[in-house]
XYZ file of C-alpha atoms in Angstrom:
710
model
C 114.914 8.076 50.230
C 113.963 6.770 54.009
C 114.938 9.075 57.161
C 117.850 7.891 59.107
C 117.046 5.835 62.014
C 115.865 6.480 64.740
C 118.203 5.235 67.522
C 117.257 4.664 71.717
C 119.856 7.541 73.189
C 119.648 10.096 70.154
C 118.692 13.698 68.772
C 116.726 11.416 66.398
C 115.174 10.190 69.494
C 113.427 13.290 69.368
C 109.817 14.105 69.266
C 107.421 16.877 68.994
C 105.944 17.625 71.729
C 102.213 16.178 72.532
C 98.771 18.130 71.322
C 96.385 17.839 74.029
C 94.179 14.617 74.274
C 89.914 15.318 74.305
C 88.319 16.097 77.312
C 86.469 13.065 77.636
C 83.246 12.258 79.514
C 82.956 15.727 82.216
C 79.935 14.690 83.902
C 80.845 11.413 84.863
C 81.695 11.183 88.632
C 86.059 10.846 89.909
C 84.025 7.916 91.062
C 82.430 6.617 87.910
C 85.986 6.854 86.190
C 87.594 5.406 88.671
C 85.619 2.199 88.299
C 86.898 2.116 84.723
C 83.784 1.862 83.251
C 83.620 0.612 79.241
C 82.709 2.808 76.640
C 82.185 2.676 73.086
C 84.292 5.461 70.694
C 83.923 4.982 67.080
C 87.490 3.221 65.360
C 87.706 5.787 62.386
C 91.553 6.550 62.185
C 93.484 8.425 63.318
C 95.508 9.410 67.451
C 93.802 12.452 68.974
C 97.340 13.001 70.194
C 99.671 11.910 67.638
C 102.385 13.375 66.359
C 104.794 11.853 63.495
C 107.389 13.198 61.423
C 106.462 12.420 58.087
C 109.205 9.752 57.410
C 108.365 6.460 56.294
C 110.135 3.650 58.579
C 113.087 3.808 60.738
C 115.594 1.055 61.472
C 115.461 -1.728 63.816
C 116.633 -2.568 67.577
C 118.343 -5.951 67.860
C 117.575 -8.978 70.703
C 118.948 -11.189 72.480
C 117.372 -14.658 71.556
C 119.214 -17.284 69.065
C 117.113 -17.269 65.397
C 115.008 -20.035 65.586
C 112.511 -21.764 66.528
C 110.245 -20.059 69.426
C 107.980 -21.729 72.103
C 104.365 -21.165 72.109
C 103.727 -20.002 74.594
C 106.338 -17.730 75.809
C 105.305 -16.174 72.507
C 102.061 -15.807 72.968
C 103.825 -14.725 77.017
C 105.061 -11.914 75.108
C 102.195 -11.067 72.937
C 100.360 -11.051 76.309
C 103.414 -8.525 78.051
C 104.009 -6.143 74.946
C 99.926 -5.285 74.796
C 100.031 -4.827 78.432
C 103.132 -2.209 78.577
C 100.841 -0.099 75.041
C 98.389 -0.009 77.435
C 100.436 1.561 79.593
C 102.081 2.719 77.714
C 98.554 5.458 77.248
C 98.271 5.889 80.656
C 100.667 7.580 80.491
C 100.091 10.621 77.856
C 102.875 10.425 75.987
C 104.107 11.529 72.296
C 102.215 8.822 69.836
C 105.439 8.325 68.466
C 107.744 7.907 72.173
C 105.044 5.830 72.831
C 106.238 3.713 70.043
C 109.376 4.234 70.167
C 108.686 2.563 74.299
C 107.274 -0.434 73.290
C 109.667 -0.957 70.035
C 112.651 -0.874 73.397
C 110.545 -2.950 74.867
C 110.355 -5.398 72.834
C 113.877 -5.373 71.611
C 114.746 -6.175 75.705
C 112.794 -9.248 75.163
C 114.236 -12.514 73.718
C 111.248 -13.805 71.779
C 111.622 -10.152 69.744
C 115.048 -10.439 66.819
C 114.393 -7.711 65.444
C 111.488 -4.085 66.665
C 111.517 -1.128 65.182
C 109.479 1.590 64.509
C 106.984 2.383 61.146
C 106.426 6.358 61.324
C 104.418 6.756 58.117
C 101.854 4.176 59.526
C 102.101 5.277 63.512
C 103.407 1.913 64.099
C 106.205 -0.536 65.836
C 106.898 -4.035 65.002
C 108.694 -6.796 66.211
C 110.161 -9.979 64.105
C 110.348 -13.484 66.763
C 113.429 -14.892 66.562
C 111.320 -17.836 64.251
C 110.946 -14.799 61.188
C 107.111 -14.609 62.262
C 106.194 -10.246 62.060
C 104.234 -8.443 65.063
C 102.475 -5.076 64.682
C 100.980 -3.094 66.880
C 99.096 0.462 64.740
C 98.744 3.407 67.228
C 97.107 4.931 64.448
C 93.754 5.216 65.830
C 91.419 7.010 68.380
C 88.532 9.163 68.220
C 87.943 12.742 67.454
C 88.694 15.730 68.886
C 85.060 16.702 70.572
C 85.863 20.261 69.023
C 84.065 19.133 65.330
C 83.690 20.810 62.241
C 80.782 19.729 59.824
C 81.600 17.180 58.836
C 82.493 16.026 55.285
C 81.712 19.955 54.051
C 85.087 21.683 54.453
C 85.635 24.767 52.425
C 88.410 24.984 53.569
C 89.069 21.223 51.361
C 87.019 23.088 48.146
C 89.038 23.116 44.698
C 89.106 22.264 41.301
C 89.070 18.420 40.322
C 91.373 16.219 38.867
C 91.719 14.185 35.967
C 89.887 11.203 36.544
C 92.072 8.259 36.501
C 89.196 6.850 34.158
C 88.504 9.459 32.879
C 86.199 8.621 29.664
C 86.988 5.130 29.708
C 84.032 2.760 28.918
C 81.758 2.113 32.118
C 81.074 -1.079 33.438
C 78.804 -3.219 36.386
C 79.853 -5.849 38.380
C 79.364 -9.066 36.976
C 78.414 -10.507 40.464
C 75.732 -9.400 42.624
C 76.923 -10.875 45.439
C 78.683 -7.710 48.226
C 80.613 -8.327 51.475
C 80.744 -5.425 53.851
C 82.708 -6.466 56.810
C 84.471 -4.372 60.049
C 86.399 -5.821 62.737
C 85.254 -4.144 65.888
C 83.335 -6.395 67.247
C 79.357 -5.754 68.362
C 77.909 -2.283 68.854
C 81.054 -0.445 66.986
C 79.865 2.998 65.932
C 81.196 2.060 62.118
C 79.099 -0.458 62.172
C 76.286 2.315 61.275
C 78.175 2.946 58.223
C 78.031 -1.100 57.024
C 73.939 -1.110 57.845
C 73.369 1.974 55.535
C 75.409 1.083 53.293
C 73.682 -2.658 52.814
C 70.825 -1.373 53.006
C 71.393 0.837 50.172
C 72.896 -2.201 48.211
C 69.994 -4.737 48.491
C 67.730 -2.012 47.636
C 69.214 -1.703 43.628
C 69.506 -5.692 43.755
C 72.763 -6.138 45.387
C 72.158 -9.764 47.691
C 74.823 -9.525 51.098
C 76.618 -11.154 52.029
C 75.385 -12.734 55.488
C 77.232 -12.687 58.457
C 77.681 -10.668 62.271
C 78.366 -7.536 63.090
C 81.824 -7.358 63.213
C 83.025 -10.743 60.915
C 85.967 -9.576 60.541
C 86.981 -13.929 61.013
C 90.072 -15.592 59.332
C 87.887 -17.883 58.329
C 85.368 -15.901 56.723
C 88.499 -13.447 54.820
C 90.006 -16.901 53.279
C 86.095 -17.255 52.182
C 86.217 -13.603 50.127
C 85.367 -15.060 46.511
C 83.065 -14.027 44.531
C 82.330 -10.032 45.224
C 81.094 -7.570 43.091
C 80.995 -4.909 46.064
C 83.886 -5.949 48.441
C 83.833 -3.235 52.085
C 86.213 -4.227 55.245
C 86.315 -1.675 57.740
C 90.201 -1.887 60.543
C 93.020 -1.339 61.066
C 96.175 -0.938 58.985
C 99.686 -1.432 60.069
C 103.047 -2.417 58.777
C 106.343 -3.576 59.997
C 109.716 -1.551 58.174
C 112.034 -5.308 57.770
C 110.776 -8.907 57.466
C 112.990 -11.702 58.236
C 114.679 -12.203 61.578
C 117.837 -10.380 60.022
C 116.058 -7.575 58.746
C 116.353 -8.216 54.681
C 113.347 -8.696 54.020
C 110.508 -6.255 52.751
C 108.779 -4.431 54.546
C 104.805 -5.407 55.055
C 101.425 -3.661 55.404
C 99.010 -5.806 57.436
C 94.962 -5.111 57.957
C 93.235 -6.462 61.434
C 91.359 -9.538 61.587
C 88.989 -10.178 64.457
C 90.024 -13.085 65.082
C 91.975 -13.130 68.501
C 96.077 -14.750 68.587
C 95.856 -17.891 70.668
C 98.035 -20.645 71.505
C 95.415 -23.388 70.355
C 94.789 -21.716 66.359
C 99.150 -21.597 65.985
C 98.696 -25.311 66.021
C 96.428 -25.177 63.309
C 98.193 -26.462 60.123
C 97.371 -23.782 58.342
C 97.297 -21.093 60.749
C 101.118 -22.295 61.036
C 101.009 -22.552 57.273
C 100.031 -18.854 57.830
C 102.278 -17.439 59.757
C 105.788 -18.702 58.145
C 104.975 -17.908 55.250
C 103.996 -13.863 56.239
C 100.528 -14.326 55.255
C 99.136 -13.681 58.891
C 101.210 -11.463 60.853
C 100.245 -11.007 64.938
C 98.798 -7.340 65.137
C 97.709 -5.545 68.285
C 96.471 -2.966 68.582
C 92.389 -0.702 69.789
C 89.236 -2.518 69.573
C 87.869 0.204 69.393
C 86.199 0.353 73.324
C 87.967 2.387 76.428
C 87.564 2.193 80.016
C 88.282 4.640 82.802
C 91.269 4.987 84.204
C 92.839 6.422 87.358
C 90.849 9.288 86.017
C 92.374 8.939 82.126
C 91.152 7.401 78.888
C 92.598 4.574 78.403
C 91.741 2.226 75.173
C 90.533 -1.240 74.985
C 93.754 -2.886 73.332
C 93.524 -6.820 72.014
C 96.258 -9.396 70.246
C 94.767 -10.469 66.992
C 95.960 -12.110 63.096
C 96.273 -8.978 60.267
C 96.626 -10.159 56.844
C 99.488 -9.283 54.346
C 98.929 -8.777 50.443
C 99.798 -12.720 50.641
C 97.190 -13.706 52.339
C 95.160 -11.744 49.673
C 96.566 -14.021 46.818
C 96.563 -17.013 47.882
C 92.573 -15.929 49.708
C 90.913 -13.372 48.028
C 89.403 -13.058 44.437
C 86.339 -11.223 43.457
C 84.158 -10.682 39.894
C 85.563 -9.228 37.040
C 84.583 -5.321 37.191
C 83.940 -5.178 41.070
C 84.236 -2.028 43.690
C 87.215 -2.852 46.649
C 87.249 -0.586 49.558
C 89.013 -0.759 51.256
C 88.353 1.077 54.760
C 91.382 0.840 56.396
C 94.905 3.713 57.819
C 97.049 4.127 54.846
C 96.254 1.372 52.382
C 97.131 3.764 49.310
C 99.698 5.535 51.389
C 102.580 6.103 48.608
C 105.439 6.847 50.821
C 104.339 2.728 52.628
C 104.776 0.195 48.882
C 103.843 -2.441 50.998
C 100.131 -0.479 51.070
C 100.714 -0.958 47.192
C 101.391 -4.838 47.196
C 98.341 -5.306 49.311
C 95.782 -3.098 46.283
C 98.407 -4.895 43.457
C 97.076 -8.377 45.001
C 93.400 -7.354 44.403
C 93.743 -5.854 41.266
C 95.752 -9.036 40.440
C 92.802 -11.035 41.893
C 90.084 -9.261 40.339
C 89.076 -5.511 41.538
C 88.448 -3.274 38.937
C 88.776 -0.587 41.139
C 90.000 -0.262 44.723
C 89.098 2.539 47.002
C 91.186 3.127 49.464
C 93.481 5.756 51.866
C 96.685 8.414 51.585
C 97.116 8.736 55.352
C 94.893 7.571 59.084
C 91.880 8.569 59.116
C 89.610 9.457 61.539
C 85.509 9.548 62.618
C 84.793 11.682 59.719
C 86.105 10.077 56.925
C 86.293 6.574 57.479
C 82.479 6.759 58.288
C 80.991 9.793 55.283
C 83.191 9.026 52.425
C 82.504 5.114 51.762
C 78.703 6.470 52.724
C 79.066 8.989 49.814
C 80.897 7.160 47.899
C 78.633 4.644 47.226
C 76.060 6.211 47.498
C 76.759 8.319 44.044
C 77.347 5.342 43.181
C 74.449 3.491 43.393
C 72.198 6.369 42.955
C 70.699 5.585 46.730
C 69.997 9.166 47.648
C 69.712 8.801 50.862
C 73.464 10.097 52.136
C 73.674 14.474 51.598
C 71.335 14.047 49.024
C 71.247 15.981 46.632
C 67.967 19.326 46.303
C 67.315 16.922 43.384
C 67.373 13.160 43.563
C 70.835 11.659 41.027
C 70.681 8.754 38.684
C 73.932 6.910 39.717
C 77.742 7.714 38.260
C 80.393 6.192 38.171
C 82.995 6.162 40.207
C 85.350 8.319 38.214
C 82.962 11.019 38.100
C 82.316 10.605 41.759
C 85.766 11.520 42.805
C 85.827 14.690 40.303
C 83.093 15.334 42.611
C 84.442 14.415 45.961
C 87.477 16.088 44.803
C 85.523 19.316 44.555
C 83.263 19.499 48.125
C 86.794 18.291 49.792
C 84.562 14.873 50.561
C 88.173 12.974 49.910
C 89.367 14.522 52.777
C 89.485 13.955 56.174
C 88.456 16.412 57.608
C 90.954 15.540 60.689
C 94.042 14.283 60.164
C 94.193 15.084 55.957
C 93.703 11.376 54.769
C 92.572 11.670 50.828
C 90.302 8.629 49.920
C 91.172 7.701 46.367
C 90.605 5.417 43.685
C 92.909 3.069 41.959
C 91.861 1.316 38.595
C 92.771 -2.178 37.901
C 95.974 -1.041 35.475
C 94.230 -4.099 33.039
C 91.351 -3.168 32.494
C 91.581 0.590 32.962
C 87.599 0.812 33.291
C 85.591 3.002 35.326
C 82.703 1.041 37.734
C 79.452 2.016 38.338
C 77.490 -0.182 40.911
C 73.773 0.552 38.991
C 72.575 1.742 35.689
C 71.953 4.688 34.866
C 69.552 6.250 32.680
C 71.276 9.735 31.381
C 68.471 10.796 28.039
C 66.121 8.892 26.345
C 65.691 9.544 22.538
C 63.449 8.620 19.758
C 63.823 7.542 16.452
C 60.519 7.128 14.925
C 61.194 6.089 11.589
C 62.937 3.166 12.815
C 60.723 2.701 15.940
C 63.505 2.531 17.905
C 64.285 3.703 21.262
C 67.845 4.798 21.962
C 68.666 5.056 25.787
C 71.866 7.027 26.465
C 73.535 5.972 29.801
C 75.457 3.540 31.228
C 74.626 -0.034 31.490
C 77.828 -1.912 30.989
C 78.293 -4.854 28.553
C 76.045 -7.257 30.412
C 72.493 -7.448 28.588
C 70.606 -7.120 30.557
C 66.215 -5.766 29.821
C 64.694 -2.490 29.152
C 60.833 -1.707 30.064
C 58.828 1.318 28.973
C 55.477 1.570 30.230
C 55.875 -1.479 31.991
C 56.760 -3.085 29.522
C 59.772 -5.207 28.402
C 60.907 -4.086 25.390
C 62.800 -5.443 23.002
C 66.588 -5.466 22.562
C 68.362 -4.379 19.064
C 71.551 -2.914 20.396
C 73.302 -3.196 23.300
C 76.658 -0.419 24.619
C 77.812 0.210 28.119
C 76.873 3.776 26.734
C 73.275 3.440 24.724
C 70.707 0.907 24.150
C 68.719 0.875 21.082
C 65.183 -1.446 21.419
C 61.495 -1.944 19.906
C 59.699 1.645 21.536
C 55.585 0.102 20.323
C 53.237 3.190 18.099
C 51.419 4.682 20.099
C 48.079 3.534 21.892
C 49.840 0.120 22.342
C 51.084 -0.923 25.670
C 55.255 0.025 25.844
C 54.199 3.221 23.823
C 55.675 5.963 26.537
C 55.381 6.545 30.302
C 58.326 5.753 32.209
C 61.192 3.984 31.286
C 64.024 1.757 33.291
C 66.982 -0.813 32.116
C 67.497 -3.488 34.585
C 70.753 -5.967 34.555
C 70.186 -8.887 36.857
C 68.060 -7.618 39.805
C 69.937 -3.762 39.611
C 66.866 -1.419 38.356
C 68.539 2.079 36.791
C 66.458 5.433 37.716
C 63.342 5.679 35.817
C 62.819 8.174 32.857
C 60.396 9.591 31.649
C 58.777 9.514 28.016
C 56.925 11.820 27.314
C 53.513 11.156 24.969
C 51.166 14.104 23.292
C 48.279 13.443 21.330
C 47.555 17.342 18.731
C 44.511 16.800 15.956
C 45.552 19.332 13.406
C 42.448 21.263 11.220
C 43.768 22.407 7.422
C 41.885 24.550 5.207
C 43.164 26.219 2.780
C 41.574 28.510 -0.391
C 42.952 30.513 -3.018
C 41.360 33.875 -2.115
C 42.128 35.046 -5.950
C 38.843 32.364 -6.303
C 37.085 31.825 -4.506
C 35.007 27.962 -3.640
C 38.191 26.412 -3.836
C 39.280 24.504 -1.085
C 41.982 22.052 -0.044
C 40.657 20.934 3.419
C 41.741 18.177 6.316
C 41.851 16.736 9.594
C 44.993 14.858 11.458
C 46.322 13.319 14.566
C 49.567 13.488 15.608
C 51.823 11.997 17.469
C 54.672 13.471 19.351
C 56.852 11.548 21.785
C 59.998 13.149 23.077
C 62.034 12.952 27.061
C 62.135 16.411 28.099
C 63.043 15.932 31.534
C 65.608 17.740 33.506
C 69.835 16.565 32.441
C 72.616 16.201 34.529
C 76.478 14.788 33.504
C 78.315 14.641 36.502
C 77.142 14.595 40.248
C 76.928 16.808 42.404
C 75.983 19.610 39.837
C 72.798 20.926 39.021
C 70.356 19.303 36.956
C 69.612 21.328 33.233
C 66.736 22.455 31.326
C 66.715 20.571 28.113
C 64.693 21.544 24.717
C 62.716 18.368 23.864
C 62.369 17.231 19.652
C 59.997 15.266 18.242
C 59.031 13.362 15.392
C 55.194 12.637 14.400
C 55.021 9.088 14.675
C 54.897 7.082 11.842
C 50.533 6.625 13.141
C 50.486 9.813 12.996
C 48.255 11.732 9.579
C 46.839 13.747 7.958
C 43.811 13.080 5.326
C 43.776 15.624 3.038
C 40.336 16.028 -0.201
C 40.024 19.037 -2.194
C 36.621 20.260 -4.465
C 34.592 23.223 -4.823
C 34.742 25.011 -8.364
C 35.833 29.031 -9.087
C 32.981 30.246 -12.561
C 35.514 32.393 -14.820
C 33.068 34.257 -17.439
C 32.574 33.721 -19.942
C 31.786 30.075 -19.523
C 34.347 28.145 -17.540
C 34.719 26.750 -15.024
C 37.449 26.134 -12.354
C 37.165 22.444 -10.207
C 39.342 21.166 -8.093
C 39.400 16.957 -6.359
C 41.941 14.843 -5.439
C 42.098 13.554 -2.430
C 45.764 11.674 0.197
C 46.906 10.623 3.080
C 49.796 11.641 4.285
C 50.833 9.738 6.855
C 53.836 10.706 9.335
C 56.258 8.437 7.173
C 55.925 7.619 4.419
C 54.761 3.417 3.536
C 57.025 0.950 2.312
C 54.027 0.051 -0.440
C 54.341 3.201 -1.862
C 56.740 4.563 -4.059
C 56.036 8.280 -4.047
C 56.480 9.368 -1.076
C 54.000 9.967 0.540
C 54.352 11.709 4.628
C 53.608 15.155 6.545
C 56.632 16.015 8.178
C 55.141 17.294 11.712
C 58.786 18.300 13.726
C 58.033 19.564 17.178
C 60.377 20.924 20.222
C 59.728 22.311 23.353
C 62.028 24.675 25.098
C 61.196 23.619 28.658
C 62.737 26.767 30.487
C 60.978 29.247 28.428
C 57.165 26.534 28.214
C 57.065 27.905 24.079
C 58.131 25.240 21.078
C 57.407 24.597 17.510
C 55.253 23.189 14.829
C 58.005 22.803 11.632
C 55.443 21.162 9.077
C 55.980 20.346 5.879
C 54.523 17.984 3.642
C 56.270 15.136 1.494
C 55.323 13.862 -1.602
C 57.209 12.361 -5.018
C 54.738 14.340 -7.497
C 51.832 16.394 -6.514
C 48.543 14.906 -5.673
C 45.642 17.108 -6.574
C 44.053 18.573 -9.525
C 42.692 21.172 -10.712
C 40.586 21.526 -14.131
C 40.800 24.344 -15.681
C 39.560 26.157 -18.577
C 39.974 25.116 -21.796
C 40.555 21.372 -21.211
C 43.636 22.500 -19.282
C 44.767 20.302 -16.034
C 47.026 21.256 -13.561
C 48.224 18.861 -10.601
C 49.311 20.302 -7.196
C 50.942 20.132 -3.814
C 49.378 21.471 -0.372
C 50.385 25.024 0.303
C 51.900 25.997 3.554
C 54.326 29.242 2.517
C 56.173 29.902 5.942
C 54.272 29.967 8.662
C 55.969 31.755 11.701
C 59.617 31.181 9.576
C 62.398 28.735 8.477
C 63.044 27.041 12.867
C 65.748 24.148 13.631
C 64.631 21.108 14.126
C 66.682 17.838 15.682
C 65.602 14.672 13.549
C 67.469 11.265 15.884
C 68.891 9.101 13.104
C 70.053 5.740 15.024
C 73.408 6.860 14.954
C 73.477 10.501 16.184
C 70.976 13.479 15.396
C 70.946 15.803 12.499
C 69.230 18.961 11.790
C 66.287 20.032 10.178
C 65.135 23.242 9.281
C 61.444 23.649 8.162
C 58.885 26.276 8.271
C 57.069 26.439 11.410
C 54.610 27.595 14.007
C 55.190 29.389 17.379
C 53.526 27.444 20.018
C 53.483 27.801 23.689
C 53.026 25.497 26.541
C 51.433 25.888 30.132
C 53.124 24.840 32.948
C 52.533 20.847 33.146
C 53.272 21.156 29.304
C 50.304 20.612 27.383
C 50.784 22.114 24.829
C 48.456 25.944 24.181
C 45.743 24.697 20.987
C 46.017 28.377 19.241
C 45.143 28.993 15.395
C 47.011 30.356 12.623
C 46.107 32.142 9.518
C 47.443 34.106 6.581
C 46.689 33.973 2.742
C 44.333 31.495 2.769
C 45.571 29.362 4.795
C 44.463 28.338 7.618
C 45.840 26.251 10.280
C 44.554 25.088 13.497
C 45.691 23.113 16.407
C 43.649 21.323 19.422
C 45.507 21.153 23.187
C 46.846 18.344 24.130
C 47.737 17.618 27.090
C 51.263 15.254 28.134
C 50.935 11.971 28.978
C 53.514 10.998 30.844
C 55.457 13.827 31.546
C 58.890 14.909 33.802
C 58.078 14.791 36.991
C 59.303 16.910 40.382
C 60.563 13.505 41.767
C 62.232 12.621 39.033
C 65.812 11.113 39.443
C 68.135 13.442 37.432
């Protein structure tokens, strides 16, 4: 329910006492202050001395004008008078709501206005001209106090993360690589550093940032907003409680442009039509500059045009799955219905998700929260980076991270940054593809990439070679993996969607020489022996499931590639008294996987495990064949067939095998193996019951590095 009207001269017009204004330029002499030298201040959010009752809006005050048209010169005279009164009231140091009420009264006493009032929730005064056009005066942005908390790192705001709006939703990339970043405050504004930083990060990830000059949020520019995958504007936001000459119209939220209001532009047909249809408002507020007047800091104000949800509906359109950031006070205030209408217009015109503020926001929030958010969606690792560099994450997980750390909450004003997904697609979004982990399906010569990639098919590169895509899904890609020894068989792996590049994961390879020898201890002289080469490939890099969390060490699994092989031959003889000699014969090569042309299915199952925490692992071994491959010519003409013995080795262990649709667990007799600090497989020998297995040391190709982005 909205609060009762604030009527002048009643108790409802009384306001809480003003907060003390910040100390300003103490080093300046009194003479310098009197000279009214301009100085720049940040313009991120709420008034340093403002107070508020928490009400949503107040009823208007009537003027004396007759409804109808208004002379353009008279309108501009009224706008100038209100602006001058605004600056004069600033100098008096009264509480912000008293100042706004005084402005409302000032406008009510002018014949150009049919109705005036104060919208307390957004700290705005407003007036409706006699021809129905709307004038908003926002008094909700000022420098932060001198005593600043540590930016964006306040333990007082740390709390459990809420459920994200799109938890578990499919993740999409914006369909367009165009990005547009604007602010409305002119040249040399401190907030330009945020725009410049985010622009640089976006360009580094393949986005094409629209050309423009600093502070260019002119209406001519805003009318051209179309097809962007990322859109950002930093500006003022304000609200009129009512519209219409008789006050029967609904509330109207507006954001400030950088186009000054003028008689000449008012006469342009396009402007006239937009003003008459409430696509535009007249909007008076601070520019981000201050002057010193009578020893006091006075914020410079200017009359410009503001845009509304009606403007958005007519002129703006966004690329599918775009990310839109409205960095303005109260742009997502749940008590301001017309702010919701502004966001809805963005959604209806294609925005995938909108970022906005629930209340008045200060510099700290307005400059830092966007950088934190965009950095995490890009994996830029440029703003408040994690100790171990972090890959891109989708906005729902980033917002959870920000909630835990308190970086979604303005330290001064308590405003909360919220992400509002388009209800028509219920997706999450990311600004660059991100790889979480690699899996190898050796049976199909495929590499499987797990992560966030969007539905638009891009390209995968392995060791510098482009890989053929077998199947592309939003969170899973299957692509061709070349056999060891060829380009595209191991090394750095990354995804590129258009010009947007993912983080890099290392596909590590070990090549091991294995010597096998079995001698029948009860019948010396009978030997089965041979040598072979085993190729194993795995991603053993650290794993991170959520932004901000410490990466976890992995346990990597691999299967010997199809071109691995162990060649064995049987031979030798053993005399059996009185007149018999037993002999062994036969030879067979066991490949990593059965050949299509081999109906007997010969293979060596050589499974590999690497525990990156303990630097220990296992080599599981078994032979595959439909029939025994070796022959024993025994006494009295008997012939026996036998398979290569392996025994239990060091005991049975479980290994994971990737199948293309998920891993399965395979138990095998295994050798215990050790790894050096660089994940070199340390060579060793196993010997028991006549079986000797010797494996060489194997230095890994492309092991994980400390600079990997996880």
